[in-house]
Amino acid sequence: MAAVYSGISFKLKSKTTSWEDKLKLAHFAWISHQCFLPNKEQVLLDWARQSLVAFYKKKLELQEDIVERLWVYVDNILHSKKLQNLLKNGKTINLQISLVKIINERIEEFSLSGSQKNVCAILSCCQGILSAPALAVIYTAKPELLVALLSQLCWSACRQPEGAMTAKLFEVIHLALDHYLKLQQQQANPRRVFGDMTGHLFQPCLVLRHLLLGGTWTQASQGQLWQVLSRDIRNKIDAVLRSGVFRHDLLSSYKEELLEQHQENIKMGVLKSLLTPMETVITRLVEPDYVKSDLHALVVASSVSLLYRLFLESYLREENQFLCFQVLPRLFGCLKIAHLQEGQMEALSLSDWTTELLAIEQLLNLVATSNIYNVAADRIRHAETQFHFYRRVAELLINHSQASVPAWFRCLKILISLNHLILEPDLDDLLSSAWIDAEVTEFRAKKAQEVLINTVFQTYAKLRQVPQLFQEVLEVICRPAADALRQPVLASGLSMALRACLLELPLSQILDTWSLILDKFQSLVMPCLQSDTDMALKAVSLSSLLHCIMFNMQSLDNNMPLPIIRRTQCTMERMLKELVKPLLGLLLDLWRPEPEPWQQKVSDAALLLAYTWAQVDTTLSLQCSQYYSLSVFLARAGLDSSNLPLLLPGVETELWKKVEKCIAQSKSLSRYCLEQLYLQKVKRTLMRTNSQSKEALQTLRFDTAHILDSGRDRLSQKIVVAAWDKQVSTMNEFTYPVAHWHLIVSNLTVLIPYLCLNDVRYVATVLLRTLLASKTQGSLAHGEPHVTLEKISTALLHSPLFPEMQSVHSAFLTCIIEKCSSILCSAARSDLNLISQQLPWLFGKDYHTVVAHWDTKLAKVGPEGVEPRGEIAQNFLSMVKSGFPIKLDEEQLKGLLELLEVISALRLDSLTPSYHVHLFFLILSMAVSTLGHCSCPLALQFLVKCYRLLSGLQRGRNARSVFRVMYVSDMFEVVLTSLLKASAEFQVREDDSAWLQLLQMSGVFLEQLMQMLIQGKLSLVINFGKITAFLSRFSKEASSKELKIQNLRGRQLLLVALTKLCQSLGPCVKERKQLQEAPAVLPELLQQAMMQMGATLQLCLVSGTAGRRLPSVLLSAVPTLLEVDLSRHLREGQPKIAQVVDTDKTLLSHVALYQDIYTQLLEELPALSGRTQSFQAALQFLTLFFLAPELHSKESSVFASIFYSVRKVLTGPCIPAPVTQDTEPHLGALLTQMFQTGTTDHFGMVLQAILQGLDVTQAWKSDLQAVLCAIRLLNLLLKCPLNGEKASLLWRSCPQIVTALMLQHREACQEQPVALALVEPILEVLAVLLRKGEESISNPHHVSLAFNILLTVPLEHLKPREYSSVFLKMHNVLFSILQCHAKVMLKAISSFLNSFNRLLSSVMHEGRQKDKGNMDDLPVVLECARLVERMYSHIATRAEEFTTFSPFLVAQYVTEVQKVTLYPPVKNLLQEGIYLILDLCMERDIQFLRASLQSGARDVFKDLHSDYLKYHKAKHEGEKRYTA
């Protein structure tokens, strides 16, 4: 056959053979084993190459489809496994340069013209060549070909941002970059590499990197894989630029160019003539033609910081710092912003400014983080070259203010951090453009502004030059300007920055600043206030600044130097006499009936200063006994007409009345400050000894009423209310209502005792209205610390003090009750007079009516009650059966739901009996109301909320008051009748989550009623008899042929009620039987309830759809039924169900039912594991089923069936990795019962399953769930009580288990990323195994295997939650070894110390102070540090074992701690632990450490030992002196 096909080569070259046939023959020749050609692969590849070369050189004419098929043929050959195998076996396949050149030419054509002819196949061919090292040599042997290819590929990607071949194109670029990077590293000629880079690759690489960074291809990408590829390409471009442009052997050229060191007779090595690399780089970067004009500036801006970073990475050394700086001005000069002249702001758009400023920020950040700028070295050695450059940048930034761009603020912040002198000459312009006159509205820009101003404050605070700073601030504020356009001087963030600064300042500097403001106020502002709105606004700005300084300065105390106290007192007196009083006088002199804006601003400034003065004066007089308040002085001088304090010293009441008239029309700041003054007066009055006098009480009532009345009109009006940042200076007419309400709520405990009933009711009304108000009160930016009316009211509602304010609490409850009652009355369908007789609690109009009604009713129903309690029940029942006279529509339902939400936030356990009963029956009325045309989900949500609140009320201390009005059995009947009637109208599936939640909550409420019945011993036989009779009647209706309860939901409700009855009555009967107190009736009632429950359960099962899972309501009922059934068959005196059933007595009642459910549960158990409540009920049933041998099938083993079902659960993905805390006790109880009752063979089967699951082959099969199942099962087994042969069998298997755990752990740690889902359970079960095996594990080797696990646990690159979990489990294993296997630990002490050292070094690494300053993870680290300290303390208690090793523990600690700077809380915890180890060290150990430690560690140890002696040992010795 070979001879037949040997003519293929001739036919391929023949001109007579058609190209269609040639391609078929070539394809056949390649794939056929029967075709024999010498060097067939090379021949066929050469034929295809020659054909393509001839076509593209115009020597051959071919149709387009033939050309495309030729490229596809070449691509198939290059990607074929056959060719790959040949190359692996060492066969040589030569690719000719002509083919590579054609590929390059086609890609170039594609990049220039966008022609996509055959591009996909050509790119695929290129990928095939570059993927095989044996073929890629054609490119690497001719670097110019690879450079050309890479250049054109990059240009293709840049010029064709969208296309079908995008993914393939980037794969080829990735391969080409990889090859070129290796080629660069092999090149010995730096000139050539530099020339290739700058001449061909520099520009396309920068453009491509910029586009990748900007996410140009994100939409067309394929998720995570694309992100990884994009990141890899960017990293490789960075590496190519670094290796090509900033090679180490080019350093001398850069030095010559940048430092101008032209020295003769210096050997240049391979550089034979002068090279100017930086000039070349910058020239290529700024060339305008290589990219579109709109993209050019973006590419340059994103590239300058990249190039500077790469330069620093390559050349930054201590001796090269000035060289690294010299690059900065040249790169900065590439930006447009560098060439702006003053006043040319319009030359750049906002987007251009953002881009350029981000570039400058990155450049300056690199300078700051690389420590390039040394102020002293720059001044001494380089004539302040760097300083002058930074000054130029600062001037440029300040002259072209861009307050809307966050990067502008960040650039200035970095400059001031470098050296405050850079910005000091322009400090006034900086303060103006970045603070006082800045228009900042965007949240990120505000945050950047706050950081900048905070840095300015902190810098000048450290320099102790805050007065000089405020001199500039005051100059800027007082400049002529359109103040109406200015933002408030101190918003929230800026105020916090100033506050932090003031706390660190000495009081003398604050007093200097204070005096400066007073001087400026008096000299510039006061004389020009009249009729000048701008000057009035300046007065408000200065007032708010002074307010912030006085409120946040360091307070006086008795330890202050007397001159400081005297100076403070003089400044306070000066402020009152020369500023506050004159301003108030000016206000009165110039006031008009219709005030102008400037007058309102003057009143704002005057009142703010008055309030500030009064507050500070009071605080100083309380804190410092040597400070004499001016108010006290005036009172002693007899200037005050009354013994009670005035609003302001020296300002008479009559004058204040005039001031109040003047500011009556104010809508914001003046009114608020006057309220604050009245509040201060109230507090000062309360501090007087005569505060309880008649005059004082009258004054207090007047003042508190004034505070409340001041803002009543604004709170009552329906106006737009904005959120408030709690800063006085930012208050306006829209934020005043929030500020006023904030003042009232914050001081409610002070105001309440002196408010009249109407005012208390007003407060309660506002509280309720604001809680129910819409949540759209002002649009808040994310993260802003603003408050709204709703937030303030919600905080009060949840405050623990709220129930203690009895008058407000009662009034608030009355308001809620009225609101609910009005909605219910509006929904009435019959005569209100009739309803008022039947439901009197709906018509209590005020607190006194409510209390009087229920006090009367409760008094009547005393021990010898004359009023029958059935009256209300009969009313209720008749209304429920005949149709409740209140029918709620959807809007009314929503309104009630809002009110119920408010009620649920109250502490319902502290209500008085009257309110408790009233609220209970009000909510009960809601629950039994007829629900009209409401959506089913809303109706269910409403009922769930009602029954949840009723249950909450019945947990209160006055819950039994309800039963003095209505019997439990009557209440039970009302609730269930109402629910059964409502269930028939719901259009909802029986397994809907909302319906099941209603079943659960109504069941909880009914159970609570019966539990209270039992606890209070309230006529048990009568009540339970009526409940059972009622349920029996409904059960008969449900099972009769004339079905009244036809829907399954009604039967489910009935089943829930019967379940709760059995759950309540069963333990009661059992307990009383043991005490021999049980009436004969109660067991009979329980028997009736059980039989009804079984019948109802069977009806529910029959009604359910076949194949559907058992609903949770059935699952919770089944174990209850079986438990009650089993309890009837226990022998006398047997206290637990867990005893063996007496099978001689009557058989169980529902054997077939139990067996059917058992069979179904075995199948559904894995699916139920995701539903906690159902899963628990199923496990309870299986545990009880296991106790009843008569239920067990003789054909199959119940033990094996249950075990395999549990095993499926533990194997399935539904259950979390650690068995959840809710289900673990139930699984444990089931397994405990199985092991106690089962045989040794059964136990051996479980052990065998565990060992099979832990076998290392499971890891090799990647069967993670099988391994996790075995670990979970082992964990549960270890927690079961075992004895005898079963315990012996377990511990004989222990060596095998520990070895298997070690192998599984090793396999998990070798995976990337590490399989923490397996590592954590292994550590958890290992700790349990070691603790349980304290006396049973005999071979020390098996314990020491645990160290192999501990030494390989991954602790790096974990998220905080993962780290905390792994650390805790690793610590538990180590602690188990220390506590339970001390002898083994001593034999393997080095492993123990190494494992512990891993914990120590890990917590130090995580607890180090990071550059970004992010402290979100600190709580996790602190918890881990606490565990390390605890381990140190346990080691210290074993002094005998560890005395020898204590120096090594100290050395480990010192060695690790010198590497990092720890957060103080972490350091304190670890130090407390190591001090305990130092207690074990003797003097010779200390000397040994001082001699053996390295120099750095020695210094750390010296400080540690000094602190130990000073703090720890001294304290310890002091305690010893007082120890008997």
JSON list of C-alpha atoms in Angstrom, two decimals, residues 951-1095:
[
{"chain": "A", "resi": 951, "resn": "SER", "atom": "CA", "xyz": [-46.29, 35.63, 72.72]},
{"chain": "A", "resi": 952, "resn": "GLY", "atom": "CA", "xyz": [-43.90, 38.41, 73.76]},
{"chain": "A", "resi": 953, "resn": "LEU", "atom": "CA", "xyz": [-46.54, 39.97, 75.99]},
{"chain": "A", "resi": 954, "resn": "GLN", "atom": "CA", "xyz": [-47.23, 36.64, 77.66]},
{"chain": "A", "resi": 955, "resn": "ARG", "atom": "CA", "xyz": [-43.59, 36.43, 78.68]},
{"chain": "A", "resi": 956, "resn": "GLY", "atom": "CA", "xyz": [-44.00, 39.64, 80.70]},
{"chain": "A", "resi": 957, "resn": "ARG", "atom": "CA", "xyz": [-44.26, 39.86, 84.45]},
{"chain": "A", "resi": 958, "resn": "ASN", "atom": "CA", "xyz": [-47.99, 40.74, 84.40]},
{"chain": "A", "resi": 959, "resn": "ALA", "atom": "CA", "xyz": [-48.96, 38.07, 81.90]},
{"chain": "A", "resi": 960, "resn": "ARG", "atom": "CA", "xyz": [-51.35, 36.37, 84.34]},
{"chain": "A", "resi": 961, "resn": "SER", "atom": "CA", "xyz": [-53.47, 39.54, 84.50]},
{"chain": "A", "resi": 962, "resn": "VAL", "atom": "CA", "xyz": [-54.97, 38.51, 81.16]},
{"chain": "A", "resi": 963, "resn": "PHE", "atom": "CA", "xyz": [-56.37, 35.32, 82.69]},
{"chain": "A", "resi": 964, "resn": "ARG", "atom": "CA", "xyz": [-58.33, 37.36, 85.21]},
{"chain": "A", "resi": 965, "resn": "VAL", "atom": "CA", "xyz": [-60.40, 38.60, 82.27]},
{"chain": "A", "resi": 966, "resn": "MET", "atom": "CA", "xyz": [-60.59, 35.49, 80.07]},
{"chain": "A", "resi": 967, "resn": "TYR", "atom": "CA", "xyz": [-59.97, 31.78, 80.71]},
{"chain": "A", "resi": 968, "resn": "VAL", "atom": "CA", "xyz": [-57.12, 30.07, 78.90]},
{"chain": "A", "resi": 969, "resn": "SER", "atom": "CA", "xyz": [-59.48, 27.58, 77.29]},
{"chain": "A", "resi": 970, "resn": "ASP", "atom": "CA", "xyz": [-61.70, 30.38, 75.98]},
{"chain": "A", "resi": 971, "resn": "MET", "atom": "CA", "xyz": [-58.70, 32.24, 74.58]},
{"chain": "A", "resi": 972, "resn": "PHE", "atom": "CA", "xyz": [-57.49, 29.01, 72.98]},
{"chain": "A", "resi": 973, "resn": "GLU", "atom": "CA", "xyz": [-60.89, 28.53, 71.34]},
{"chain": "A", "resi": 974, "resn": "VAL", "atom": "CA", "xyz": [-61.10, 32.14, 70.08]},
{"chain": "A", "resi": 975, "resn": "VAL", "atom": "CA", "xyz": [-57.62, 32.06, 68.53]},
{"chain": "A", "resi": 976, "resn": "LEU", "atom": "CA", "xyz": [-58.02, 28.66, 66.87]},
{"chain": "A", "resi": 977, "resn": "THR", "atom": "CA", "xyz": [-61.53, 29.39, 65.59]},
{"chain": "A", "resi": 978, "resn": "SER", "atom": "CA", "xyz": [-60.30, 32.62, 64.03]},
{"chain": "A", "resi": 979, "resn": "LEU", "atom": "CA", "xyz": [-57.26, 30.96, 62.46]},
{"chain": "A", "resi": 980, "resn": "LEU", "atom": "CA", "xyz": [-59.31, 28.07, 61.06]},
{"chain": "A", "resi": 981, "resn": "LYS", "atom": "CA", "xyz": [-61.75, 30.50, 59.50]},
{"chain": "A", "resi": 982, "resn": "ALA", "atom": "CA", "xyz": [-58.95, 32.64, 58.03]},
{"chain": "A", "resi": 983, "resn": "SER", "atom": "CA", "xyz": [-57.05, 29.61, 56.69]},
{"chain": "A", "resi": 984, "resn": "ALA", "atom": "CA", "xyz": [-59.96, 28.71, 54.43]},
{"chain": "A", "resi": 985, "resn": "GLU", "atom": "CA", "xyz": [-59.70, 32.09, 52.70]},
{"chain": "A", "resi": 986, "resn": "PHE", "atom": "CA", "xyz": [-55.93, 32.13, 52.13]},
{"chain": "A", "resi": 987, "resn": "GLN", "atom": "CA", "xyz": [-54.85, 31.38, 48.57]},
{"chain": "A", "resi": 988, "resn": "VAL", "atom": "CA", "xyz": [-51.50, 29.93, 49.52]},
{"chain": "A", "resi": 989, "resn": "ARG", "atom": "CA", "xyz": [-49.75, 26.59, 49.24]},
{"chain": "A", "resi": 990, "resn": "GLU", "atom": "CA", "xyz": [-49.50, 24.43, 52.33]},
{"chain": "A", "resi": 991, "resn": "ASP", "atom": "CA", "xyz": [-45.69, 24.42, 52.20]},
{"chain": "A", "resi": 992, "resn": "ASP", "atom": "CA", "xyz": [-45.33, 28.17, 51.63]},
{"chain": "A", "resi": 993, "resn": "SER", "atom": "CA", "xyz": [-42.76, 29.65, 54.02]},
{"chain": "A", "resi": 994, "resn": "ALA", "atom": "CA", "xyz": [-45.09, 32.47, 55.17]},
{"chain": "A", "resi": 995, "resn": "TRP", "atom": "CA", "xyz": [-47.87, 29.98, 56.01]},
{"chain": "A", "resi": 996, "resn": "LEU", "atom": "CA", "xyz": [-45.46, 27.70, 57.85]},
{"chain": "A", "resi": 997, "resn": "GLN", "atom": "CA", "xyz": [-44.19, 30.70, 59.84]},
{"chain": "A", "resi": 998, "resn": "LEU", "atom": "CA", "xyz": [-47.76, 31.49, 60.88]},
{"chain": "A", "resi": 999, "resn": "LEU", "atom": "CA", "xyz": [-48.23, 27.89, 61.98]},
{"chain": "A", "resi": 1000, "resn": "GLN", "atom": "CA", "xyz": [-45.05, 28.12, 64.03]},
{"chain": "A", "resi": 1001, "resn": "MET", "atom": "CA", "xyz": [-45.88, 31.46, 65.72]},
{"chain": "A", "resi": 1002, "resn": "SER", "atom": "CA", "xyz": [-49.49, 30.54, 66.46]},
{"chain": "A", "resi": 1003, "resn": "GLY", "atom": "CA", "xyz": [-48.25, 27.24, 67.89]},
{"chain": "A", "resi": 1004, "resn": "VAL", "atom": "CA", "xyz": [-45.77, 29.08, 70.12]},
{"chain": "A", "resi": 1005, "resn": "PHE", "atom": "CA", "xyz": [-48.55, 31.33, 71.42]},
{"chain": "A", "resi": 1006, "resn": "LEU", "atom": "CA", "xyz": [-50.91, 28.42, 72.14]},
{"chain": "A", "resi": 1007, "resn": "GLU", "atom": "CA", "xyz": [-48.13, 26.48, 73.86]},
{"chain": "A", "resi": 1008, "resn": "GLN", "atom": "CA", "xyz": [-47.34, 29.54, 75.98]},
{"chain": "A", "resi": 1009, "resn": "LEU", "atom": "CA", "xyz": [-50.96, 29.79, 77.09]},
{"chain": "A", "resi": 1010, "resn": "MET", "atom": "CA", "xyz": [-50.97, 26.16, 78.21]},
{"chain": "A", "resi": 1011, "resn": "GLN", "atom": "CA", "xyz": [-47.59, 26.43, 79.92]},
{"chain": "A", "resi": 1012, "resn": "MET", "atom": "CA", "xyz": [-48.85, 29.38, 81.95]},
{"chain": "A", "resi": 1013, "resn": "LEU", "atom": "CA", "xyz": [-51.92, 27.34, 82.77]},
{"chain": "A", "resi": 1014, "resn": "ILE", "atom": "CA", "xyz": [-49.71, 24.57, 84.16]},
{"chain": "A", "resi": 1015, "resn": "GLN", "atom": "CA", "xyz": [-47.28, 26.88, 85.96]},
{"chain": "A", "resi": 1016, "resn": "GLY", "atom": "CA", "xyz": [-50.10, 28.79, 87.64]},
{"chain": "A", "resi": 1017, "resn": "LYS", "atom": "CA", "xyz": [-52.15, 25.62, 88.32]},
{"chain": "A", "resi": 1018, "resn": "LEU", "atom": "CA", "xyz": [-55.18, 27.46, 86.94]},
{"chain": "A", "resi": 1019, "resn": "SER", "atom": "CA", "xyz": [-58.01, 24.85, 87.06]},
{"chain": "A", "resi": 1020, "resn": "LEU", "atom": "CA", "xyz": [-56.07, 22.36, 84.97]},
{"chain": "A", "resi": 1021, "resn": "VAL", "atom": "CA", "xyz": [-58.82, 19.79, 84.61]},
{"chain": "A", "resi": 1022, "resn": "ILE", "atom": "CA", "xyz": [-61.47, 22.34, 83.59]},
{"chain": "A", "resi": 1023, "resn": "ASN", "atom": "CA", "xyz": [-59.28, 24.23, 81.13]},
{"chain": "A", "resi": 1024, "resn": "PHE", "atom": "CA", "xyz": [-57.63, 21.18, 79.57]},
{"chain": "A", "resi": 1025, "resn": "GLY", "atom": "CA", "xyz": [-60.98, 19.44, 79.44]},
{"chain": "A", "resi": 1026, "resn": "LYS", "atom": "CA", "xyz": [-62.54, 22.31, 77.51]},
{"chain": "A", "resi": 1027, "resn": "ILE", "atom": "CA", "xyz": [-59.53, 22.54, 75.19]},
{"chain": "A", "resi": 1028, "resn": "THR", "atom": "CA", "xyz": [-59.61, 18.80, 74.51]},
{"chain": "A", "resi": 1029, "resn": "ALA", "atom": "CA", "xyz": [-63.37, 18.82, 73.95]},
{"chain": "A", "resi": 1030, "resn": "PHE", "atom": "CA", "xyz": [-63.07, 21.74, 71.57]},
{"chain": "A", "resi": 1031, "resn": "LEU", "atom": "CA", "xyz": [-60.29, 20.06, 69.59]},
{"chain": "A", "resi": 1032, "resn": "SER", "atom": "CA", "xyz": [-62.19, 16.77, 69.65]},
{"chain": "A", "resi": 1033, "resn": "ARG", "atom": "CA", "xyz": [-65.19, 18.48, 68.07]},
{"chain": "A", "resi": 1034, "resn": "PHE", "atom": "CA", "xyz": [-63.06, 19.90, 65.29]},
{"chain": "A", "resi": 1035, "resn": "SER", "atom": "CA", "xyz": [-61.24, 16.59, 64.80]},
{"chain": "A", "resi": 1036, "resn": "LYS", "atom": "CA", "xyz": [-64.55, 14.83, 64.27]},
{"chain": "A", "resi": 1037, "resn": "GLU", "atom": "CA", "xyz": [-65.59, 17.50, 61.79]},
{"chain": "A", "resi": 1038, "resn": "ALA", "atom": "CA", "xyz": [-62.29, 17.09, 59.96]},
{"chain": "A", "resi": 1039, "resn": "SER", "atom": "CA", "xyz": [-62.69, 13.29, 59.70]},
{"chain": "A", "resi": 1040, "resn": "SER", "atom": "CA", "xyz": [-66.42, 13.10, 59.04]},
{"chain": "A", "resi": 1041, "resn": "LYS", "atom": "CA", "xyz": [-67.93, 12.72, 55.61]},
{"chain": "A", "resi": 1042, "resn": "GLU", "atom": "CA", "xyz": [-69.56, 16.14, 55.88]},
{"chain": "A", "resi": 1043, "resn": "LEU", "atom": "CA", "xyz": [-66.19, 17.86, 55.91]},
{"chain": "A", "resi": 1044, "resn": "LYS", "atom": "CA", "xyz": [-66.30, 21.27, 57.48]},
{"chain": "A", "resi": 1045, "resn": "ILE", "atom": "CA", "xyz": [-62.50, 21.53, 57.53]},
{"chain": "A", "resi": 1046, "resn": "GLN", "atom": "CA", "xyz": [-61.89, 20.56, 53.97]},
{"chain": "A", "resi": 1047, "resn": "ASN", "atom": "CA", "xyz": [-58.65, 22.40, 53.32]},
{"chain": "A", "resi": 1048, "resn": "LEU", "atom": "CA", "xyz": [-55.32, 20.96, 54.31]},
{"chain": "A", "resi": 1049, "resn": "ARG", "atom": "CA", "xyz": [-54.28, 24.24, 55.96]},
{"chain": "A", "resi": 1050, "resn": "GLY", "atom": "CA", "xyz": [-57.10, 23.88, 58.49]},
{"chain": "A", "resi": 1051, "resn": "ARG", "atom": "CA", "xyz": [-56.01, 20.34, 59.30]},
{"chain": "A", "resi": 1052, "resn": "GLN", "atom": "CA", "xyz": [-52.45, 21.54, 59.72]},
{"chain": "A", "resi": 1053, "resn": "LEU", "atom": "CA", "xyz": [-53.64, 24.17, 62.20]},
{"chain": "A", "resi": 1054, "resn": "LEU", "atom": "CA", "xyz": [-55.57, 21.52, 64.09]},
{"chain": "A", "resi": 1055, "resn": "LEU", "atom": "CA", "xyz": [-52.50, 19.29, 64.10]},
{"chain": "A", "resi": 1056, "resn": "VAL", "atom": "CA", "xyz": [-50.34, 22.10, 65.48]},
{"chain": "A", "resi": 1057, "resn": "ALA", "atom": "CA", "xyz": [-52.85, 22.74, 68.28]},
{"chain": "A", "resi": 1058, "resn": "LEU", "atom": "CA", "xyz": [-53.01, 19.04, 69.17]},
{"chain": "A", "resi": 1059, "resn": "THR", "atom": "CA", "xyz": [-49.21, 18.78, 69.07]},
{"chain": "A", "resi": 1060, "resn": "LYS", "atom": "CA", "xyz": [-48.82, 21.71, 71.48]},
{"chain": "A", "resi": 1061, "resn": "LEU", "atom": "CA", "xyz": [-51.53, 20.20, 73.73]},
{"chain": "A", "resi": 1062, "resn": "CYS", "atom": "CA", "xyz": [-49.69, 16.86, 73.90]},
{"chain": "A", "resi": 1063, "resn": "GLN", "atom": "CA", "xyz": [-46.31, 18.58, 74.41]},
{"chain": "A", "resi": 1064, "resn": "SER", "atom": "CA", "xyz": [-47.74, 20.54, 77.34]},
{"chain": "A", "resi": 1065, "resn": "LEU", "atom": "CA", "xyz": [-49.97, 17.90, 78.89]},
{"chain": "A", "resi": 1066, "resn": "GLY", "atom": "CA", "xyz": [-47.56, 14.92, 78.51]},
{"chain": "A", "resi": 1067, "resn": "PRO", "atom": "CA", "xyz": [-44.76, 16.17, 80.82]},
{"chain": "A", "resi": 1068, "resn": "CYS", "atom": "CA", "xyz": [-47.38, 17.51, 83.23]},
{"chain": "A", "resi": 1069, "resn": "VAL", "atom": "CA", "xyz": [-49.06, 14.08, 83.56]},
{"chain": "A", "resi": 1070, "resn": "LYS", "atom": "CA", "xyz": [-45.71, 12.35, 83.85]},
{"chain": "A", "resi": 1071, "resn": "GLU", "atom": "CA", "xyz": [-44.44, 14.71, 86.57]},
{"chain": "A", "resi": 1072, "resn": "ARG", "atom": "CA", "xyz": [-47.62, 14.50, 88.60]},
{"chain": "A", "resi": 1073, "resn": "LYS", "atom": "CA", "xyz": [-47.68, 10.70, 88.26]},
{"chain": "A", "resi": 1074, "resn": "GLN", "atom": "CA", "xyz": [-44.20, 10.55, 89.77]},
{"chain": "A", "resi": 1075, "resn": "LEU", "atom": "CA", "xyz": [-45.36, 12.84, 92.60]},
{"chain": "A", "resi": 1076, "resn": "GLN", "atom": "CA", "xyz": [-48.58, 10.78, 92.88]},
{"chain": "A", "resi": 1077, "resn": "GLU", "atom": "CA", "xyz": [-50.63, 13.95, 92.37]},
{"chain": "A", "resi": 1078, "resn": "ALA", "atom": "CA", "xyz": [-52.08, 13.27, 88.96]},
{"chain": "A", "resi": 1079, "resn": "PRO", "atom": "CA", "xyz": [-55.89, 13.39, 88.77]},
{"chain": "A", "resi": 1080, "resn": "ALA", "atom": "CA", "xyz": [-57.28, 10.45, 86.86]},
{"chain": "A", "resi": 1081, "resn": "VAL", "atom": "CA", "xyz": [-58.81, 12.85, 84.34]},
{"chain": "A", "resi": 1082, "resn": "LEU", "atom": "CA", "xyz": [-55.54, 14.29, 82.98]},
{"chain": "A", "resi": 1083, "resn": "PRO", "atom": "CA", "xyz": [-54.12, 10.97, 81.63]},
{"chain": "A", "resi": 1084, "resn": "GLU", "atom": "CA", "xyz": [-57.49, 10.33, 79.98]},
{"chain": "A", "resi": 1085, "resn": "LEU", "atom": "CA", "xyz": [-57.39, 13.76, 78.38]},
{"chain": "A", "resi": 1086, "resn": "LEU", "atom": "CA", "xyz": [-53.86, 13.05, 77.16]},
{"chain": "A", "resi": 1087, "resn": "GLN", "atom": "CA", "xyz": [-55.05, 9.73, 75.72]},
{"chain": "A", "resi": 1088, "resn": "GLN", "atom": "CA", "xyz": [-57.91, 11.49, 73.88]},
{"chain": "A", "resi": 1089, "resn": "ALA", "atom": "CA", "xyz": [-55.56, 14.18, 72.56]},
{"chain": "A", "resi": 1090, "resn": "MET", "atom": "CA", "xyz": [-53.11, 11.55, 71.35]},
{"chain": "A", "resi": 1091, "resn": "MET", "atom": "CA", "xyz": [-55.80, 9.59, 69.51]},
{"chain": "A", "resi": 1092, "resn": "GLN", "atom": "CA", "xyz": [-57.14, 12.77, 67.88]},
{"chain": "A", "resi": 1093, "resn": "MET", "atom": "CA", "xyz": [-53.61, 13.79, 66.95]},
{"chain": "A", "resi": 1094, "resn": "GLY", "atom": "CA", "xyz": [-52.94, 10.43, 65.29]},
{"chain": "A", "resi": 1095, "resn": "ALA", "atom": "CA", "xyz": [-56.17, 10.65, 63.31]}
]
